[in-house]
Amino acid sequence: MAEYAEARSELPRVLPASSGPSHLQTVPALGSRQRSCNVSEHARLLAHVQPRRRLQSMMGLRSSPAAYIGSGCGRGALAAGRNGAAGEAVRAGGSAGRHPAAPDPADSPCTPLKKTDVREFQYRCAKLFFTLDNDILTTEQRQFYEDNGYLLIRKLVSDEDIERFRKEFIRICKKEVRVPGAMIMKNEALRSQYGQTESVVNKVQDFQENEELFRYCTLPQILKYVECFTGPNIMAMHTMLINKLPDSDKQTFLHPMHQDLHYFPFRPADRIVCSWTAMQRADENNGCLVVLPGTHTLPLKPHGYPEWEGKTNKLFHGILDYNEKSPKVHLVMEKGDTVFFHPLLIHGSGINKTSGFRKSISCHFASSDGHYIDVKNTTQADLEKELQEMVHKRYDMPALELKDIWTFRARVVQGERINL
């Protein structure tokens, strides 16, 4: 019983802080309800959970994307200590927060619990950190995002809206419309062959000043999901319309695996989300999104230009120590499908092996309650220098801090503009 006593003594470390009595802890449950749990009751339940399942719950092992929602609480059961030192150590891959194995139920003097009791324990202890209480996501959807760092919603954007975005993009390609502040990326080698057409333009970035494209960022069906991750005060921070060109024999438009937070000087990361909508079918043939489920729990990794032969696009940074053997999921999407994903989720896209295009439109949203950080002496320092050089060259302006660039182009889309 020594192990059982030790397990009980450890419990307060892994429960969330509460202003209530010391023997009670208020534990956020799935959905919007909260329940008060007696610590001794947790200890009794904990002692009857099989050691493997208990370790899974405490270490936040992720459920399989194929299973949609795994057994137990998955990442949500990070013992609710993620706000404390133990939780941070778990996130960083440390050993803090590990607990001794529970005794076998057969050796315990307590009455054996039913499977429903174990599930109740998991329900009470679940700490959903990457999503906020809402009436939009189902329990399964919310847990899936907690475990995997992304959520795919089918047919969220109408064909009519997508057609309007496509026509506006064509007008921009033909220079019929000027977009102040936007960066239009082109394959100059194709201009002599195709002229000013969509066959040349690979990306329109920062289209906040184009009201037609920016309408995507204000679509009610998009914002109702975004609010589940950011809260009610929402800023549109970064916008893109990507037109992945045919690239069968090159890697010109291959984006290496990366974390979007590498580009952002604002935090907290968990209150940032990307909305990425397919404007036509996206699959492995034309370079769909590729994600590494569960990597949103990792810290920000050092990024840089990949060691590829041939040309590498400006600012197409990738994770320097990326393991090519990491298990990936290709997100096959139809027109109008939208994926929401965390800024620390490792992702990228492949080569377009077809003779057509692969269009998508996206926006990174963030809570305006967030804050800017100084990236000097961080893994993002080189990025700031690169962006400063680009701004100086393009606009003949003195060097600006990274946060100044973002403050200038961010737009509020819902609620109040508070900090960002």
CSV table of C-alpha atoms in Angstrom, one decimal:
chain,number,residue,atom,x,y,z
A,1,MET,CA,0.0,0.0,0.0
A,2,ALA,CA,3.0,2.3,0.1
A,3,GLU,CA,2.7,3.0,-3.6
A,4,TYR,CA,-1.0,3.8,-3.1
A,5,ALA,CA,-0.2,6.3,-0.3
A,6,GLU,CA,2.5,7.9,-2.5
A,7,ALA,CA,0.0,8.2,-5.4
A,8,ARG,CA,-2.5,9.9,-3.1
A,9,SER,CA,0.2,12.3,-1.8
A,10,GLU,CA,1.0,13.2,-5.4
A,11,LEU,CA,-2.6,14.0,-6.5
A,12,PRO,CA,-2.7,17.7,-5.5
A,13,ARG,CA,0.3,18.4,-7.7
A,14,VAL,CA,-1.6,17.3,-10.8
A,15,LEU,CA,-5.0,18.8,-10.1
A,16,PRO,CA,-5.6,22.4,-11.3
A,17,ALA,CA,-5.3,25.2,-8.7
A,18,SER,CA,-8.5,26.3,-7.0
A,19,SER,CA,-9.4,29.0,-4.6
A,20,GLY,CA,-11.7,26.6,-2.7
A,21,PRO,CA,-11.0,24.4,0.3
A,22,SER,CA,-7.9,22.4,0.1
A,23,HIS,CA,-9.7,19.1,0.0
A,24,LEU,CA,-11.8,20.1,-3.0
A,25,GLN,CA,-10.6,21.0,-6.5
A,26,THR,CA,-12.8,22.4,-9.2
A,27,VAL,CA,-12.0,20.4,-12.4
A,28,PRO,CA,-13.2,21.7,-15.8
A,29,ALA,CA,-15.1,18.9,-17.4
A,30,LEU,CA,-15.9,18.2,-21.1
A,31,GLY,CA,-18.2,20.9,-22.3
A,32,SER,CA,-19.1,24.0,-20.3
A,33,ARG,CA,-19.9,22.3,-16.9
A,34,GLN,CA,-17.6,22.2,-13.9
A,35,ARG,CA,-17.7,19.7,-11.1
A,36,SER,CA,-16.1,19.6,-7.6
A,37,CYS,CA,-14.0,16.5,-7.0
A,38,ASN,CA,-12.9,15.3,-3.6
A,39,VAL,CA,-9.2,14.5,-3.7
A,40,SER,CA,-9.6,11.3,-1.8
A,41,GLU,CA,-12.3,10.2,-4.3
A,42,HIS,CA,-9.7,10.8,-7.1
A,43,ALA,CA,-7.2,8.7,-5.2
A,44,ARG,CA,-9.7,5.8,-4.9
A,45,LEU,CA,-10.5,6.0,-8.5
A,46,LEU,CA,-6.9,6.4,-9.5
A,47,ALA,CA,-5.9,3.3,-7.6
A,48,HIS,CA,-8.2,1.1,-9.7
A,49,VAL,CA,-7.2,2.4,-13.1
A,50,GLN,CA,-4.9,-0.1,-14.8
A,51,PRO,CA,-1.3,1.1,-14.7
A,52,ARG,CA,-1.0,1.4,-18.5
A,53,ARG,CA,-4.2,3.5,-18.8
A,54,ARG,CA,-3.2,5.6,-15.8
A,55,LEU,CA,0.1,6.4,-17.3
A,56,GLN,CA,-1.6,7.3,-20.6
A,57,SER,CA,-3.9,9.7,-18.8
A,58,MET,CA,-1.1,11.3,-16.8
A,59,MET,CA,1.3,11.7,-19.7
A,60,GLY,CA,-1.4,12.8,-22.1
A,61,LEU,CA,-0.8,10.2,-24.8
A,62,ARG,CA,-2.7,11.1,-27.9
A,63,SER,CA,-5.5,9.1,-29.5
A,64,SER,CA,-5.2,7.8,-33.0
A,65,PRO,CA,-6.6,10.1,-35.7
A,66,ALA,CA,-8.0,7.1,-37.4
A,67,ALA,CA,-10.0,6.3,-34.3
A,68,TYR,CA,-11.1,9.9,-34.1
A,69,ILE,CA,-11.2,9.8,-30.3
A,70,GLY,CA,-9.0,7.4,-28.4
A,71,SER,CA,-9.6,5.6,-25.2
A,72,GLY,CA,-9.4,7.7,-22.0
A,73,CYS,CA,-8.9,11.4,-21.9
A,74,GLY,CA,-5.9,11.5,-24.2
A,75,ARG,CA,-4.1,14.8,-24.2
A,76,GLY,CA,-6.9,16.4,-22.3
A,77,ALA,CA,-5.9,14.4,-19.2
A,78,LEU,CA,-2.5,16.0,-18.8
A,79,ALA,CA,-3.4,15.7,-15.2
A,80,ALA,CA,-4.6,19.3,-15.5
A,81,GLY,CA,-1.1,20.3,-14.4
A,82,ARG,CA,-0.2,21.8,-17.7
A,83,ASN,CA,-0.3,25.3,-16.2
A,84,GLY,CA,2.3,24.3,-13.6
A,85,ALA,CA,5.9,23.0,-13.7
A,86,ALA,CA,4.8,19.4,-14.1
A,87,GLY,CA,2.7,20.2,-17.1
A,88,GLU,CA,5.4,22.3,-18.8
A,89,ALA,CA,7.9,19.5,-18.3
A,90,VAL,CA,5.5,17.0,-19.9
A,91,ARG,CA,5.0,19.3,-22.8
A,92,ALA,CA,8.8,19.7,-23.2
A,93,GLY,CA,9.3,16.0,-23.0
A,94,GLY,CA,10.6,15.9,-19.5
A,95,SER,CA,9.8,13.4,-16.8
A,96,ALA,CA,8.2,15.7,-14.2
A,97,GLY,CA,4.6,14.7,-13.7
A,98,ARG,CA,5.2,11.0,-13.9
A,99,HIS,CA,3.6,9.0,-11.1
A,100,PRO,CA,4.3,5.6,-9.6
A,101,ALA,CA,2.2,2.8,-11.0
A,102,ALA,CA,-1.0,2.2,-9.2
A,103,PRO,CA,-1.4,-1.1,-7.3
A,104,ASP,CA,-3.2,-3.9,-9.0
A,105,PRO,CA,-7.0,-3.8,-8.2
A,106,ALA,CA,-6.8,-7.3,-6.8
A,107,ASP,CA,-4.4,-6.1,-4.1
A,108,SER,CA,-6.5,-3.1,-3.0
A,109,PRO,CA,-8.9,-3.3,-0.1
A,110,CYS,CA,-11.3,-0.9,-1.9
A,111,THR,CA,-14.3,-2.1,-3.7
A,112,PRO,CA,-13.4,-2.8,-7.4
A,113,LEU,CA,-14.8,-0.1,-9.7
A,114,LYS,CA,-16.8,-0.7,-12.9
A,115,LYS,CA,-15.7,0.6,-16.2
A,116,THR,CA,-18.2,3.4,-15.9
A,117,ASP,CA,-16.5,4.6,-12.8
A,118,VAL,CA,-13.2,4.8,-14.6
A,119,ARG,CA,-14.8,6.8,-17.4
A,120,GLU,CA,-16.3,9.1,-14.8
A,121,PHE,CA,-12.9,9.7,-13.3
A,122,GLN,CA,-11.5,10.5,-16.7
A,123,TYR,CA,-14.4,12.8,-17.4
A,124,ARG,CA,-13.9,14.7,-14.2
A,125,CYS,CA,-10.1,15.0,-14.7
A,126,ALA,CA,-10.2,16.0,-18.4
A,127,LYS,CA,-8.5,19.4,-18.8
A,128,LEU,CA,-9.2,20.8,-22.3
A,129,PHE,CA,-6.5,23.3,-22.9
A,130,PHE,CA,-6.5,24.0,-26.6
A,131,THR,CA,-10.2,24.8,-26.9
A,132,LEU,CA,-12.6,27.0,-25.0
A,133,ASP,CA,-16.1,26.2,-23.7
A,134,ASN,CA,-18.6,26.5,-26.6
A,135,ASP,CA,-21.8,25.3,-28.0
A,136,ILE,CA,-20.4,24.6,-31.5
A,137,LEU,CA,-18.0,21.7,-31.2
A,138,THR,CA,-19.2,18.3,-30.2
A,139,THR,CA,-17.4,16.5,-27.4
A,140,GLU,CA,-15.7,14.3,-30.0
A,141,GLN,CA,-14.6,17.2,-32.2
A,142,ARG,CA,-13.3,19.1,-29.2
A,143,GLN,CA,-11.3,16.1,-27.9
A,144,PHE,CA,-10.0,15.4,-31.4
A,145,TYR,CA,-8.5,18.9,-31.6
A,146,GLU,CA,-7.1,18.5,-28.1
A,147,ASP,CA,-5.4,15.3,-29.1
A,148,ASN,CA,-4.3,16.0,-32.7
A,149,GLY,CA,-4.1,19.8,-33.1
A,150,TYR,CA,-6.4,20.1,-36.0
A,151,LEU,CA,-10.1,19.7,-36.9
A,152,LEU,CA,-11.6,19.2,-40.4
A,153,ILE,CA,-15.1,20.5,-41.1
A,154,ARG,CA,-16.7,19.4,-44.4
A,155,LYS,CA,-18.4,21.8,-46.8
A,156,LEU,CA,-18.1,24.8,-44.5
A,157,VAL,CA,-17.7,27.4,-47.2
A,158,SER,CA,-20.3,27.6,-50.0
A,159,ASP,CA,-19.5,27.2,-53.7
A,160,GLU,CA,-20.8,30.7,-54.3
A,161,ASP,CA,-18.3,32.3,-51.9
A,162,ILE,CA,-15.4,30.3,-53.3
A,163,GLU,CA,-16.3,31.3,-56.9
A,164,ARG,CA,-16.3,34.9,-55.8
A,165,PHE,CA,-12.8,34.5,-54.3
A,166,ARG,CA,-11.6,32.8,-57.4
A,167,LYS,CA,-12.8,35.6,-59.7
A,168,GLU,CA,-11.2,38.2,-57.5
A,169,PHE,CA,-7.9,36.3,-57.6
A,170,ILE,CA,-8.0,36.2,-61.4
A,171,ARG,CA,-8.6,40.0,-61.4
A,172,ILE,CA,-5.5,40.4,-59.2
A,173,CYS,CA,-3.4,38.2,-61.5
A,174,LYS,CA,-4.5,40.4,-64.4
A,175,LYS,CA,-3.7,43.5,-62.5
A,176,GLU,CA,-7.2,44.7,-62.8
A,177,VAL,CA,-7.3,45.2,-59.0
A,178,ARG,CA,-4.5,46.6,-56.9
A,179,VAL,CA,-4.2,45.2,-53.3
A,180,PRO,CA,-2.3,47.7,-51.1
A,181,GLY,CA,0.2,46.0,-48.8
A,182,ALA,CA,-0.2,42.6,-50.4
A,183,MET,CA,2.7,40.4,-51.4
A,184,ILE,CA,2.1,38.8,-54.8
A,185,MET,CA,4.5,35.9,-55.4
A,186,LYS,CA,5.1,34.9,-59.0
A,187,ASN,CA,7.1,32.5,-61.1
A,188,GLU,CA,8.8,35.1,-63.3
A,189,ALA,CA,10.2,32.3,-65.5
A,190,LEU,CA,6.6,31.7,-66.7
A,191,ARG,CA,5.6,35.2,-67.4
A,192,SER,CA,7.0,35.3,-71.0
A,193,GLN,CA,5.0,32.2,-71.8
A,194,TYR,CA,1.7,33.0,-70.0
A,195,GLY,CA,1.7,36.7,-69.4
A,196,GLN,CA,-0.3,38.2,-66.5
A,197,THR,CA,-2.5,35.2,-65.7
A,198,GLU,CA,-3.1,32.7,-62.9
A,199,SER,CA,-0.5,30.4,-64.5
A,200,VAL,CA,2.2,32.7,-63.1
A,201,VAL,CA,0.9,33.8,-59.6
A,202,ASN,CA,1.6,31.3,-56.8
A,203,LYS,CA,0.4,33.3,-53.9
A,204,VAL,CA,-1.4,36.5,-52.8
A,205,GLN,CA,-0.3,37.2,-49.2
A,206,ASP,CA,-1.7,39.8,-46.8
A,207,PHE,CA,-4.9,40.6,-48.7
A,208,GLN,CA,-6.4,42.4,-45.7
A,209,GLU,CA,-7.0,45.5,-47.8
A,210,ASN,CA,-8.9,43.7,-50.5
A,211,GLU,CA,-12.5,43.7,-49.2
A,212,GLU,CA,-13.7,40.9,-51.4
A,213,LEU,CA,-11.0,38.4,-50.4
A,214,PHE,CA,-11.0,39.7,-46.8
A,215,ARG,CA,-14.7,38.8,-46.7
A,216,TYR,CA,-13.5,35.2,-46.2
A,217,CYS,CA,-12.1,36.2,-42.7
A,218,THR,CA,-15.5,37.6,-41.7
A,219,LEU,CA,-17.8,34.7,-42.8
A,220,PRO,CA,-20.0,33.8,-39.9
A,221,GLN,CA,-19.6,30.1,-40.4
A,222,ILE,CA,-15.8,30.5,-40.1
A,223,LEU,CA,-15.9,32.8,-37.1
A,224,LYS,CA,-18.2,30.6,-35.1
A,225,TYR,CA,-15.5,27.9,-35.2
A,226,VAL,CA,-12.6,30.3,-34.7
A,227,GLU,CA,-14.2,31.6,-31.5
A,228,CYS,CA,-14.0,28.1,-30.0
A,229,PHE,CA,-10.2,28.5,-30.1
A,230,THR,CA,-9.5,32.2,-29.7
A,231,GLY,CA,-12.4,33.6,-27.6
A,232,PRO,CA,-14.8,36.4,-28.7
A,233,ASN,CA,-12.2,39.1,-29.5
A,234,ILE,CA,-10.8,38.0,-32.8
A,235,MET,CA,-8.0,39.5,-35.0
A,236,ALA,CA,-7.2,38.5,-38.5
A,237,MET,CA,-3.4,38.4,-38.4
A,238,HIS,CA,-2.2,36.7,-41.6
A,239,THR,CA,-4.0,36.0,-44.8
A,240,MET,CA,-3.1,34.0,-47.9
A,241,LEU,CA,-4.7,32.8,-51.2
A,242,ILE,CA,-2.4,30.0,-52.5
A,243,ASN,CA,-2.5,28.9,-56.1
A,244,LYS,CA,-0.1,25.9,-56.2
A,245,LEU,CA,1.2,25.7,-59.7
A,246,PRO,CA,2.1,22.5,-61.6
A,247,ASP,CA,5.6,21.5,-60.4
A,248,SER,CA,6.0,17.9,-61.5
A,249,ASP,CA,9.8,17.8,-62.0
A,250,LYS,CA,10.8,20.5,-59.4
A,251,GLN,CA,10.4,21.4,-55.8
A,252,THR,CA,9.8,25.1,-56.4
A,253,PHE,CA,6.4,25.2,-54.6
A,254,LEU,CA,7.0,22.4,-52.1
A,255,HIS,CA,6.7,23.9,-48.6
A,256,PRO,CA,8.8,22.1,-46.1
A,257,MET,CA,7.4,20.8,-42.8
A,258,HIS,CA,7.1,23.7,-40.4
A,259,GLN,CA,5.3,25.3,-37.5
A,260,ASP,CA,3.4,28.5,-38.2
A,261,LEU,CA,4.3,30.0,-34.8
A,262,HIS,CA,7.8,30.4,-36.2
A,263,TYR,CA,6.5,33.4,-38.2
A,264,PHE,CA,4.4,35.0,-35.4
A,265,PRO,CA,5.7,37.4,-32.7
A,266,PHE,CA,2.5,37.2,-30.7
A,267,ARG,CA,1.3,34.8,-28.0
A,268,PRO,CA,-0.3,32.8,-26.4
A,269,ALA,CA,0.0,30.1,-29.0
A,270,ASP,CA,-3.1,28.3,-27.8
A,271,ARG,CA,-5.3,31.3,-28.6
A,272,ILE,CA,-4.1,31.3,-32.3
A,273,VAL,CA,-5.8,29.2,-35.0
A,274,CYS,CA,-5.5,28.9,-38.7
A,275,SER,CA,-8.6,28.5,-40.9
A,276,TRP,CA,-7.6,26.8,-44.3
A,277,THR,CA,-10.3,26.3,-46.9
A,278,ALA,CA,-9.8,24.2,-50.1
A,279,MET,CA,-11.1,26.1,-53.2
A,280,GLN,CA,-11.0,22.9,-55.1
A,281,ARG,CA,-10.2,19.2,-54.4
A,282,ALA,CA,-6.9,18.8,-52.7
A,283,ASP,CA,-5.1,15.4,-52.5
A,284,GLU,CA,-1.7,13.9,-52.7
A,285,ASN,CA,-1.5,14.4,-56.5
A,286,ASN,CA,-1.9,18.2,-56.4
A,287,GLY,CA,-0.1,18.9,-53.1
A,288,CYS,CA,-2.6,18.8,-50.3
A,289,LEU,CA,-1.8,19.7,-46.7
A,290,VAL,CA,0.3,17.1,-44.7
A,291,VAL,CA,0.1,17.2,-40.9
A,292,LEU,CA,1.8,15.4,-38.0
A,293,PRO,CA,-1.0,14.8,-35.5
A,294,GLY,CA,-0.3,15.7,-31.9
A,295,THR,CA,2.8,17.8,-32.6
A,296,HIS,CA,1.0,20.9,-31.4
A,297,THR,CA,2.1,19.8,-27.9
A,298,LEU,CA,5.7,20.3,-28.8
A,299,PRO,CA,7.7,23.5,-28.3
A,300,LEU,CA,8.6,25.8,-31.2
A,301,LYS,CA,11.5,24.2,-33.0
A,302,PRO,CA,14.4,26.0,-34.8
A,303,HIS,CA,13.6,26.7,-38.5
A,304,GLY,CA,15.6,27.6,-41.6
A,305,TYR,CA,16.0,27.0,-45.3
A,306,PRO,CA,16.0,23.3,-46.2
A,307,GLU,CA,19.1,21.9,-47.9
A,308,TRP,CA,17.4,21.2,-51.2
A,309,GLU,CA,18.9,21.3,-54.7
A,310,GLY,CA,17.7,24.1,-56.8
A,311,LYS,CA,15.6,27.1,-55.9
A,312,THR,CA,14.0,27.7,-52.5
A,313,ASN,CA,11.3,30.3,-52.2
A,314,LYS,CA,11.8,33.3,-49.9
A,315,LEU,CA,10.6,32.7,-46.4
A,316,PHE,CA,9.7,29.0,-47.1
A,317,HIS,CA,11.4,27.9,-43.8
A,318,GLY,CA,11.3,24.4,-42.5
A,319,ILE,CA,12.2,22.6,-39.2
A,320,LEU,CA,15.9,22.0,-39.3
A,321,ASP,CA,15.9,18.7,-37.4
A,322,TYR,CA,12.8,17.3,-39.1
A,323,ASN,CA,12.6,13.5,-39.3
A,324,GLU,CA,11.3,12.4,-42.7
A,325,LYS,CA,10.2,9.1,-41.2
A,326,SER,CA,7.7,10.9,-38.9
A,327,PRO,CA,4.1,9.5,-39.4
A,328,LYS,CA,2.1,11.9,-41.5
A,329,VAL,CA,-1.6,12.4,-42.4
A,330,HIS,CA,-2.5,13.7,-45.8
A,331,LEU,CA,-5.6,15.9,-45.6
A,332,VAL,CA,-7.7,15.0,-48.6
A,333,MET,CA,-10.2,17.8,-48.9
A,334,GLU,CA,-13.1,18.7,-51.3
A,335,LYS,CA,-14.1,22.2,-52.4
A,336,GLY,CA,-15.4,24.1,-49.4
A,337,ASP,CA,-13.9,21.8,-46.7
A,338,THR,CA,-12.1,23.8,-44.0
A,339,VAL,CA,-9.4,22.6,-41.5
A,340,PHE,CA,-8.7,24.5,-38.3
A,341,PHE,CA,-5.2,23.9,-36.8
A,342,HIS,CA,-2.9,25.0,-34.0
A,343,PRO,CA,0.1,27.2,-34.8
A,344,LEU,CA,2.5,24.6,-33.3
A,345,LEU,CA,1.2,21.7,-35.4
A,346,ILE,CA,3.9,20.5,-37.8
A,347,HIS,CA,2.6,20.6,-41.3
A,348,GLY,CA,3.5,21.3,-44.9
A,349,SER,CA,2.4,20.5,-48.5
A,350,GLY,CA,3.7,18.5,-51.3
A,351,ILE,CA,4.4,19.0,-55.0
A,352,ASN,CA,1.5,19.6,-57.4
A,353,LYS,CA,2.0,16.7,-59.9
A,354,THR,CA,-1.0,17.5,-62.0
A,355,SER,CA,-1.3,19.9,-64.9
A,356,GLY,CA,-3.9,22.1,-63.1
A,357,PHE,CA,-3.8,24.3,-60.0
A,358,ARG,CA,-4.5,23.7,-56.4
A,359,LYS,CA,-6.1,26.8,-54.8
A,360,SER,CA,-6.8,27.4,-51.1
A,361,ILE,CA,-7.6,30.5,-49.0
A,362,SER,CA,-6.6,30.9,-45.4
A,363,CYS,CA,-6.4,33.2,-42.4
A,364,HIS,CA,-4.6,33.0,-39.1
A,365,PHE,CA,-6.8,34.3,-36.3
A,366,ALA,CA,-5.7,35.3,-32.8
A,367,SER,CA,-7.3,36.6,-29.7
A,368,SER,CA,-6.9,40.3,-29.4
A,369,ASP,CA,-6.3,39.7,-25.7
A,370,GLY,CA,-2.9,38.3,-26.6
A,371,HIS,CA,0.5,40.1,-26.5
A,372,TYR,CA,3.6,40.6,-28.6
A,373,ILE,CA,7.0,39.2,-27.7
A,374,ASP,CA,10.5,40.3,-28.4
A,375,VAL,CA,12.0,37.7,-30.7
A,376,LYS,CA,15.6,38.8,-30.2
A,377,ASN,CA,17.8,36.0,-28.9
A,378,THR,CA,15.2,33.4,-29.8
A,379,THR,CA,14.9,31.0,-32.7
A,380,GLN,CA,12.8,33.6,-34.5
A,381,ALA,CA,15.6,36.3,-34.5
A,382,ASP,CA,16.9,35.5,-38.0
A,383,LEU,CA,13.3,35.7,-39.4
A,384,GLU,CA,13.0,39.2,-38.0
A,385,LYS,CA,16.2,40.3,-39.8
A,386,GLU,CA,15.0,38.8,-43.0
A,387,LEU,CA,11.6,40.5,-42.9
A,388,GLN,CA,13.2,43.8,-42.0
A,389,GLU,CA,15.4,43.6,-45.0
A,390,MET,CA,12.4,42.8,-47.2
A,391,VAL,CA,10.4,45.7,-45.9
A,392,HIS,CA,13.3,48.1,-46.3
A,393,LYS,CA,13.9,47.0,-49.9
A,394,ARG,CA,10.3,47.1,-50.9
A,395,TYR,CA,9.1,50.3,-49.1
A,396,ASP,CA,12.4,52.1,-48.5
A,397,MET,CA,11.6,52.3,-44.8
A,398,PRO,CA,13.9,52.1,-41.8
A,399,ALA,CA,14.1,48.8,-39.9
A,400,LEU,CA,10.9,48.0,-38.1
A,401,GLU,CA,10.5,45.5,-35.3
A,402,LEU,CA,8.6,42.4,-36.1
A,403,LYS,CA,5.7,43.3,-33.9
A,404,ASP,CA,5.3,46.7,-35.7
A,405,ILE,CA,4.9,44.9,-39.0
A,406,TRP,CA,2.2,42.7,-37.6
A,407,THR,CA,0.4,45.5,-35.8
A,408,PHE,CA,0.1,47.4,-39.0
A,409,ARG,CA,-1.5,44.7,-41.0
A,410,ALA,CA,-3.8,43.1,-38.4
A,411,ARG,CA,-7.5,43.7,-38.5
A,412,VAL,CA,-10.2,43.1,-36.0
A,413,VAL,CA,-13.1,40.9,-37.3
A,414,GLN,CA,-15.1,40.3,-34.1
A,415,GLY,CA,-15.3,42.0,-30.7
A,416,GLU,CA,-12.8,44.6,-29.5
A,417,ARG,CA,-9.1,45.2,-30.4
A,418,ILE,CA,-7.4,45.1,-27.0
A,419,ASN,CA,-3.7,44.4,-27.3
A,420,LEU,CA,-2.7,43.0,-30.7
